[in-house]
Amino acid sequence: MISVTDLTSYIYCPRKLFLKLVMKYKEPPKNVTVLGILKHEMFDRINKNEELIVTSINKPMPTEEIEILYRKNYADMLIGTLRNMKRQILSVNLSPPEVFNETWDFFLEEAELRAINLSNFIDENNLFGKDLWEALIPKILSEVKIVSEKLGLVGRLDKIEIENENYRPVDLKTGSPPKSDIWQDQKIQLSAYALLIEEKFDTNVDYGYIEYLKTREKRRLYINPFMKENVKILINEVNNLIKANKLPDKIENINKCNYCGLRAECYKLN
Ligand code: SF4
């Protein structure tokens, strides 16, 4: 069974995917990857704790107090996440306090944004506790693993937003967004998640989102049948690559090689 990440690795470079999947080479960890994983872990915790924060508000509260609630929660979550990731953090020569200092401002901003949104919603609807939580949409499922035997594909979705029984995949990205639209490999990724959701929840997914954390932008992608078909073609190509058991040639785009964590190993091979 191949994963959605294998599809995007294949688009990046079929040879690199072969080195990883068939020849079992492992990329050394990078700072940026570890910080990316930390943000994903934190957002998983943030989404899962949102209900607890919202239902704890049982009376009118100034926005600043709501923000303090979020801040306290996020500080505890960040400390817990850093504790869990200590080995990974040390492996890239960083320390947990350094990472705390580097990322805390970002989560403070998230706390402020969520507090303002929630406070506005309370002002408009005058709801509290469980009623407030029930009224908030969309509902979010976080870190959802979906396996499809039919497609031979597995994926772990950062988020699924559910609004009026419509399911939308949301993928969080820590890298920079393109000037407009969405990067091509991310379109494939979102289309693959759409296929997985459709099978698991017996529904139709016509759009999803990429959330660029760096710029706090959420860009919508309409997913047409052609894009879903393209995913099936790619699954087929990856399976053929594995079956053929032959190391593909190097790619011509030297820029990609410069960023590749397996460059040294790759260049030693014919
Ligand atoms: S160095 Fe270049 S050709 Fe080799 S695996 Fe990496 S991206 Fe592919």
mmCIF file of C-alpha atoms and ligand atoms in Angstrom:
data_model
loop_
_atom_site.group_PDB
_atom_site.id
_atom_site.type_symbol
_atom_site.label_atom_id
_atom_site.label_comp_id
_atom_site.label_asym_id
_atom_site.label_seq_id
_atom_site.Cartn_x
_atom_site.Cartn_y
_atom_site.Cartn_z
ATOM 1 C CA MET A 1 0.000 0.000 0.000
ATOM 2 C CA ILE A 2 1.377 3.422 -0.877
ATOM 3 C CA SER A 3 0.800 6.683 0.955
ATOM 4 C CA VAL A 4 -0.357 10.100 -0.230
ATOM 5 C CA THR A 5 3.105 11.438 0.676
ATOM 6 C CA ASP A 6 4.622 8.841 -1.665
ATOM 7 C CA LEU A 7 2.628 10.420 -4.493
ATOM 8 C CA THR A 8 4.053 13.873 -3.800
ATOM 9 C CA SER A 9 7.571 12.416 -3.409
ATOM 10 C CA TYR A 10 7.106 10.753 -6.794
ATOM 11 C CA ILE A 11 6.189 14.091 -8.373
ATOM 12 C CA TYR A 12 9.303 15.638 -6.791
ATOM 13 C CA CYS A 13 11.604 12.913 -8.072
ATOM 14 C CA PRO A 14 10.821 9.250 -8.911
ATOM 15 C CA ARG A 15 14.448 8.311 -8.171
ATOM 16 C CA LYS A 16 14.232 9.746 -4.666
ATOM 17 C CA LEU A 17 11.060 7.795 -3.976
ATOM 18 C CA PHE A 18 12.744 4.625 -5.232
ATOM 19 C CA LEU A 19 15.751 5.265 -2.961
ATOM 20 C CA LYS A 20 13.409 5.584 0.009
ATOM 21 C CA LEU A 21 10.782 2.953 -0.706
ATOM 22 C CA VAL A 22 12.797 0.228 -2.379
ATOM 23 C CA MET A 23 16.403 0.827 -1.309
ATOM 24 C CA LYS A 24 15.343 1.948 2.199
ATOM 25 C CA TYR A 25 17.543 5.052 2.381
ATOM 26 C CA LYS A 26 16.541 7.535 5.054
ATOM 27 C CA GLU A 27 16.832 11.303 4.775
ATOM 28 C CA PRO A 28 18.696 12.876 7.711
ATOM 29 C CA PRO A 29 16.378 15.094 9.785
ATOM 30 C CA LYS A 30 16.440 18.852 9.102
ATOM 31 C CA ASN A 31 15.583 21.771 11.427
ATOM 32 C CA VAL A 32 12.800 22.933 9.190
ATOM 33 C CA THR A 33 11.240 19.439 9.098
ATOM 34 C CA VAL A 34 11.290 19.109 12.892
ATOM 35 C CA LEU A 35 9.716 22.568 13.315
ATOM 36 C CA GLY A 36 7.085 21.591 10.741
ATOM 37 C CA ILE A 37 6.270 18.406 12.668
ATOM 38 C CA LEU A 38 5.992 20.432 15.876
ATOM 39 C CA LYS A 39 3.451 22.808 14.322
ATOM 40 C CA HIS A 40 1.419 19.860 13.039
ATOM 41 C CA GLU A 41 1.471 18.208 16.493
ATOM 42 C CA MET A 42 0.432 21.469 18.108
ATOM 43 C CA PHE A 43 -2.474 22.012 15.728
ATOM 44 C CA ASP A 44 -3.670 18.482 16.403
ATOM 45 C CA ARG A 45 -3.739 19.289 20.128
ATOM 46 C CA ILE A 46 -5.280 22.717 19.508
ATOM 47 C CA ASN A 47 -8.147 21.251 17.480
ATOM 48 C CA LYS A 48 -8.777 18.452 19.961
ATOM 49 C CA ASN A 49 -8.809 20.899 22.918
ATOM 50 C CA GLU A 50 -11.033 23.508 21.311
ATOM 51 C CA GLU A 51 -14.243 21.937 22.671
ATOM 52 C CA LEU A 52 -12.850 22.034 26.214
ATOM 53 C CA ILE A 53 -12.023 25.734 25.961
ATOM 54 C CA VAL A 54 -15.313 26.700 24.315
ATOM 55 C CA THR A 55 -17.548 24.736 26.706
ATOM 56 C CA SER A 56 -15.731 26.230 29.713
ATOM 57 C CA ILE A 57 -17.150 29.673 28.830
ATOM 58 C CA ASN A 58 -20.430 29.797 30.737
ATOM 59 C CA LYS A 59 -21.020 33.550 31.002
ATOM 60 C CA PRO A 60 -20.177 36.753 29.097
ATOM 61 C CA MET A 61 -16.432 37.377 29.169
ATOM 62 C CA PRO A 62 -14.227 40.143 27.750
ATOM 63 C CA THR A 63 -12.144 39.129 24.715
ATOM 64 C CA GLU A 64 -8.947 39.574 26.750
ATOM 65 C CA GLU A 65 -10.072 36.931 29.266
ATOM 66 C CA ILE A 66 -10.939 34.490 26.494
ATOM 67 C CA GLU A 67 -7.513 35.124 25.044
ATOM 68 C CA ILE A 68 -5.887 34.312 28.392
ATOM 69 C CA LEU A 69 -7.793 30.989 28.416
ATOM 70 C CA TYR A 70 -6.371 30.130 24.993
ATOM 71 C CA ARG A 71 -2.863 31.298 25.923
ATOM 72 C CA LYS A 72 -2.731 29.155 29.058
ATOM 73 C CA ASN A 73 -3.900 26.117 27.136
ATOM 74 C CA TYR A 74 -1.451 26.673 24.301
ATOM 75 C CA ALA A 75 1.487 27.196 26.663
ATOM 76 C CA ASP A 76 0.732 23.852 28.377
ATOM 77 C CA MET A 77 0.305 22.167 24.995
ATOM 78 C CA LEU A 78 3.559 23.555 23.645
ATOM 79 C CA ILE A 79 5.489 22.426 26.725
ATOM 80 C CA GLY A 80 3.915 18.938 26.401
ATOM 81 C CA THR A 81 4.710 18.776 22.680
ATOM 82 C CA LEU A 82 8.322 19.847 23.262
ATOM 83 C CA ARG A 83 8.659 17.163 25.939
ATOM 84 C CA ASN A 84 7.342 14.493 23.525
ATOM 85 C CA MET A 85 9.592 15.666 20.710
ATOM 86 C CA LYS A 86 12.732 16.151 22.791
ATOM 87 C CA ARG A 87 14.750 13.463 20.975
ATOM 88 C CA GLN A 88 13.849 14.789 17.515
ATOM 89 C CA ILE A 89 14.666 18.356 18.594
ATOM 90 C CA LEU A 90 18.063 17.393 20.011
ATOM 91 C CA SER A 91 18.829 15.373 16.849
ATOM 92 C CA VAL A 92 18.923 18.603 14.801
ATOM 93 C CA ASN A 93 21.065 20.377 17.406
ATOM 94 C CA LEU A 94 18.284 22.509 18.822
ATOM 95 C CA SER A 95 17.095 22.620 22.435
ATOM 96 C CA PRO A 96 13.463 22.624 23.663
ATOM 97 C CA PRO A 97 13.789 26.161 25.192
ATOM 98 C CA GLU A 98 15.186 27.464 21.879
ATOM 99 C CA VAL A 99 12.254 25.948 19.987
ATOM 100 C CA PHE A 100 9.810 27.375 22.549
ATOM 101 C CA ASN A 101 11.220 30.875 21.996
ATOM 102 C CA GLU A 102 11.173 30.445 18.233
ATOM 103 C CA THR A 103 7.554 29.242 17.987
ATOM 104 C CA TRP A 104 5.710 30.814 20.938
ATOM 105 C CA ASP A 105 4.893 34.113 19.154
ATOM 106 C CA PHE A 106 3.192 32.159 16.390
ATOM 107 C CA PHE A 107 0.912 30.341 18.859
ATOM 108 C CA LEU A 108 0.225 33.577 20.763
ATOM 109 C CA GLU A 109 -1.052 35.038 17.519
ATOM 110 C CA GLU A 110 -3.201 31.934 16.967
ATOM 111 C CA ALA A 111 -4.628 32.338 20.506
ATOM 112 C CA GLU A 112 -5.455 35.983 19.803
ATOM 113 C CA LEU A 113 -7.160 35.212 16.475
ATOM 114 C CA ARG A 114 -9.254 32.394 17.941
ATOM 115 C CA ALA A 115 -10.231 34.490 20.963
ATOM 116 C CA ILE A 116 -11.408 37.384 18.757
ATOM 117 C CA ASN A 117 -13.420 35.035 16.495
ATOM 118 C CA LEU A 118 -15.039 33.302 19.440
ATOM 119 C CA SER A 119 -15.766 36.558 21.246
ATOM 120 C CA ASN A 120 -17.462 37.988 18.120
ATOM 121 C CA PHE A 121 -19.498 34.791 17.747
ATOM 122 C CA ILE A 122 -20.638 34.993 21.397
ATOM 123 C CA ASP A 123 -21.618 38.677 20.955
ATOM 124 C CA GLU A 124 -23.686 37.837 17.876
ATOM 125 C CA ASN A 125 -25.373 34.697 19.221
ATOM 126 C CA ASN A 126 -25.422 35.100 23.021
ATOM 127 C CA LEU A 127 -24.688 31.400 23.564
ATOM 128 C CA PHE A 128 -22.505 29.732 26.212
ATOM 129 C CA GLY A 129 -21.137 26.351 27.275
ATOM 130 C CA LYS A 130 -22.386 23.330 25.327
ATOM 131 C CA ASP A 131 -24.883 25.426 23.301
ATOM 132 C CA LEU A 132 -22.038 27.620 22.137
ATOM 133 C CA TRP A 133 -19.984 24.599 21.060
ATOM 134 C CA GLU A 134 -22.968 23.006 19.249
ATOM 135 C CA ALA A 135 -23.594 26.216 17.296
ATOM 136 C CA LEU A 136 -20.009 26.650 16.133
ATOM 137 C CA ILE A 137 -19.324 25.410 12.638
ATOM 138 C CA PRO A 138 -17.383 23.895 10.984
ATOM 139 C CA LYS A 139 -16.655 20.936 13.230
ATOM 140 C CA ILE A 140 -13.124 19.633 12.842
ATOM 141 C CA LEU A 141 -11.689 16.141 12.833
ATOM 142 C CA SER A 142 -7.953 16.253 13.389
ATOM 143 C CA GLU A 143 -5.175 13.863 12.287
ATOM 144 C CA VAL A 144 -7.462 11.377 10.553
ATOM 145 C CA LYS A 145 -5.874 8.262 9.072
ATOM 146 C CA ILE A 146 -7.816 6.762 6.162
ATOM 147 C CA VAL A 147 -6.908 3.485 4.475
ATOM 148 C CA SER A 148 -8.456 2.511 1.148
ATOM 149 C CA GLU A 149 -7.938 -1.097 0.069
ATOM 150 C CA LYS A 150 -9.749 -0.273 -3.165
ATOM 151 C CA LEU A 151 -7.310 2.494 -4.145
ATOM 152 C CA GLY A 152 -4.295 0.867 -2.473
ATOM 153 C CA LEU A 153 -3.731 4.193 -0.743
ATOM 154 C CA VAL A 154 -3.326 5.421 2.810
ATOM 155 C CA GLY A 155 -3.311 9.023 4.029
ATOM 156 C CA ARG A 156 -3.212 10.955 7.276
ATOM 157 C CA LEU A 157 -5.211 14.146 6.947
ATOM 158 C CA ASP A 158 -4.309 17.146 9.086
ATOM 159 C CA LYS A 159 -7.954 18.184 9.316
ATOM 160 C CA ILE A 160 -11.374 17.398 7.958
ATOM 161 C CA GLU A 161 -13.872 20.224 8.294
ATOM 162 C CA ILE A 162 -17.510 19.173 8.421
ATOM 163 C CA GLU A 163 -20.135 21.761 7.634
ATOM 164 C CA ASN A 164 -23.772 20.841 6.956
ATOM 165 C CA GLU A 165 -22.732 17.253 6.232
ATOM 166 C CA ASN A 166 -20.149 18.395 3.678
ATOM 167 C CA TYR A 167 -16.617 17.107 4.238
ATOM 168 C CA ARG A 168 -13.588 19.237 3.291
ATOM 169 C CA PRO A 169 -9.967 18.099 3.520
ATOM 170 C CA VAL A 170 -7.597 20.717 4.959
ATOM 171 C CA ASP A 171 -3.849 20.363 4.729
ATOM 172 C CA LEU A 172 -1.562 22.532 6.863
ATOM 173 C CA LYS A 173 1.650 23.770 5.272
ATOM 174 C CA THR A 174 4.576 25.386 7.039
ATOM 175 C CA GLY A 175 6.395 26.325 3.812
ATOM 176 C CA SER A 176 5.803 29.470 1.757
ATOM 177 C CA PRO A 177 2.780 29.671 -0.547
ATOM 178 C CA PRO A 178 3.076 30.489 -4.258
ATOM 179 C CA LYS A 179 2.177 34.071 -5.286
ATOM 180 C CA SER A 180 -1.286 32.875 -6.209
ATOM 181 C CA ASP A 181 -3.137 29.556 -6.341
ATOM 182 C CA ILE A 182 -1.604 26.399 -4.767
ATOM 183 C CA TRP A 183 1.569 24.414 -5.523
ATOM 184 C CA GLN A 184 0.971 21.561 -7.998
ATOM 185 C CA ASP A 185 2.052 18.739 -5.645
ATOM 186 C CA GLN A 186 -0.287 20.126 -2.976
ATOM 187 C CA LYS A 187 -3.171 19.981 -5.455
ATOM 188 C CA ILE A 188 -2.440 16.285 -5.969
ATOM 189 C CA GLN A 189 -2.258 15.734 -2.224
ATOM 190 C CA LEU A 190 -5.617 17.429 -1.607
ATOM 191 C CA SER A 191 -7.250 15.527 -4.487
ATOM 192 C CA ALA A 192 -5.964 12.247 -3.031
ATOM 193 C CA TYR A 193 -7.429 13.167 0.373
ATOM 194 C CA ALA A 194 -10.724 13.975 -1.347
ATOM 195 C CA LEU A 195 -10.812 10.456 -2.831
ATOM 196 C CA LEU A 196 -10.083 8.900 0.570
ATOM 197 C CA ILE A 197 -12.818 10.941 2.271
ATOM 198 C CA GLU A 198 -15.326 10.096 -0.455
ATOM 199 C CA GLU A 199 -14.793 6.382 0.067
ATOM 200 C CA LYS A 200 -14.728 6.474 3.870
ATOM 201 C CA PHE A 201 -17.742 8.739 4.397
ATOM 202 C CA ASP A 202 -19.674 7.782 1.247
ATOM 203 C CA THR A 203 -19.886 11.386 0.107
ATOM 204 C CA ASN A 204 -18.713 13.725 -2.639
ATOM 205 C CA VAL A 205 -15.886 16.193 -2.046
ATOM 206 C CA ASP A 206 -15.774 19.095 -4.452
ATOM 207 C CA TYR A 207 -13.288 21.314 -2.707
ATOM 208 C CA GLY A 208 -10.716 21.465 0.070
ATOM 209 C CA TYR A 209 -8.185 23.878 1.507
ATOM 210 C CA ILE A 210 -4.477 24.383 1.924
ATOM 211 C CA GLU A 211 -3.759 26.396 5.040
ATOM 212 C CA TYR A 212 -0.412 28.210 4.800
ATOM 213 C CA LEU A 213 0.592 28.760 8.421
ATOM 214 C CA LYS A 214 3.420 31.144 7.607
ATOM 215 C CA THR A 215 1.107 33.718 6.019
ATOM 216 C CA ARG A 216 -2.074 32.586 7.798
ATOM 217 C CA GLU A 217 -3.825 32.125 4.481
ATOM 218 C CA LYS A 218 -6.406 29.476 3.722
ATOM 219 C CA ARG A 219 -6.644 28.873 -0.021
ATOM 220 C CA ARG A 220 -9.503 26.939 -1.525
ATOM 221 C CA LEU A 221 -8.974 24.301 -4.206
ATOM 222 C CA TYR A 222 -11.866 23.060 -6.330
ATOM 223 C CA ILE A 223 -11.285 19.370 -7.002
ATOM 224 C CA ASN A 224 -12.727 18.243 -10.311
ATOM 225 C CA PRO A 225 -13.098 14.636 -11.586
ATOM 226 C CA PHE A 226 -10.036 15.084 -13.817
ATOM 227 C CA MET A 227 -7.844 15.785 -10.763
ATOM 228 C CA LYS A 228 -9.196 12.709 -8.978
ATOM 229 C CA GLU A 229 -8.494 10.607 -12.058
ATOM 230 C CA ASN A 230 -4.973 11.993 -12.136
ATOM 231 C CA VAL A 231 -4.414 10.673 -8.603
ATOM 232 C CA LYS A 232 -5.406 7.159 -9.732
ATOM 233 C CA ILE A 233 -2.943 7.379 -12.634
ATOM 234 C CA LEU A 234 -0.177 8.419 -10.221
ATOM 235 C CA ILE A 235 -0.963 5.527 -7.859
ATOM 236 C CA ASN A 236 -0.561 3.217 -10.831
ATOM 237 C CA GLU A 237 2.747 4.801 -11.836
ATOM 238 C CA VAL A 238 4.176 4.486 -8.306
ATOM 239 C CA ASN A 239 3.136 0.831 -8.142
ATOM 240 C CA ASN A 240 4.816 0.237 -11.507
ATOM 241 C CA LEU A 241 7.978 1.964 -10.283
ATOM 242 C CA ILE A 242 8.161 -0.386 -7.314
ATOM 243 C CA LYS A 243 7.367 -3.475 -9.386
ATOM 244 C CA ALA A 244 9.942 -2.622 -12.073
ATOM 245 C CA ASN A 245 12.627 -2.661 -9.361
ATOM 246 C CA LYS A 246 14.924 -0.478 -11.469
ATOM 247 C CA LEU A 247 16.555 2.712 -10.174
ATOM 248 C CA PRO A 248 15.228 5.619 -12.284
ATOM 249 C CA ASP A 249 17.612 8.161 -13.835
ATOM 250 C CA LYS A 250 18.479 11.377 -12.062
ATOM 251 C CA ILE A 251 16.152 14.276 -12.773
ATOM 252 C CA GLU A 252 17.350 17.256 -14.773
ATOM 253 C CA ASN A 253 16.211 19.960 -12.371
ATOM 254 C CA ILE A 254 19.413 20.552 -10.415
ATOM 255 C CA ASN A 255 17.587 22.946 -8.055
ATOM 256 C CA LYS A 256 15.600 20.049 -6.685
ATOM 257 C CA CYS A 257 18.814 18.049 -6.194
ATOM 258 C CA ASN A 258 20.304 20.927 -4.203
ATOM 259 C CA TYR A 259 17.467 20.622 -1.671
ATOM 260 C CA CYS A 260 17.407 16.825 -1.665
ATOM 261 C CA GLY A 261 18.420 15.095 1.569
ATOM 262 C CA LEU A 262 19.559 11.990 -0.354
ATOM 263 C CA ARG A 263 21.784 13.806 -2.821
ATOM 264 C CA ALA A 264 25.057 12.293 -1.579
ATOM 265 C CA GLU A 265 23.701 8.731 -1.753
ATOM 266 C CA CYS A 266 21.994 9.377 -5.096
ATOM 267 C CA TYR A 267 25.091 10.801 -6.789
ATOM 268 C CA LYS A 268 27.196 7.808 -5.702
ATOM 269 C CA LEU A 269 24.901 5.451 -7.619
ATOM 270 C CA ASN A 270 24.726 5.079 -11.385
HETATM 271 S S1 SF4 B 1 19.651 14.172 -5.826
HETATM 272 FE FE1 SF4 B 1 18.234 14.795 -7.443
HETATM 273 S S2 SF4 B 1 18.020 13.008 -8.760
HETATM 274 FE FE2 SF4 B 1 18.935 12.321 -6.852
HETATM 275 S S3 SF4 B 1 17.213 11.642 -5.649
HETATM 276 FE FE3 SF4 B 1 17.595 13.732 -5.083
HETATM 277 S S4 SF4 B 1 16.277 14.955 -6.383
HETATM 278 FE FE4 SF4 B 1 16.386 12.917 -7.269
#
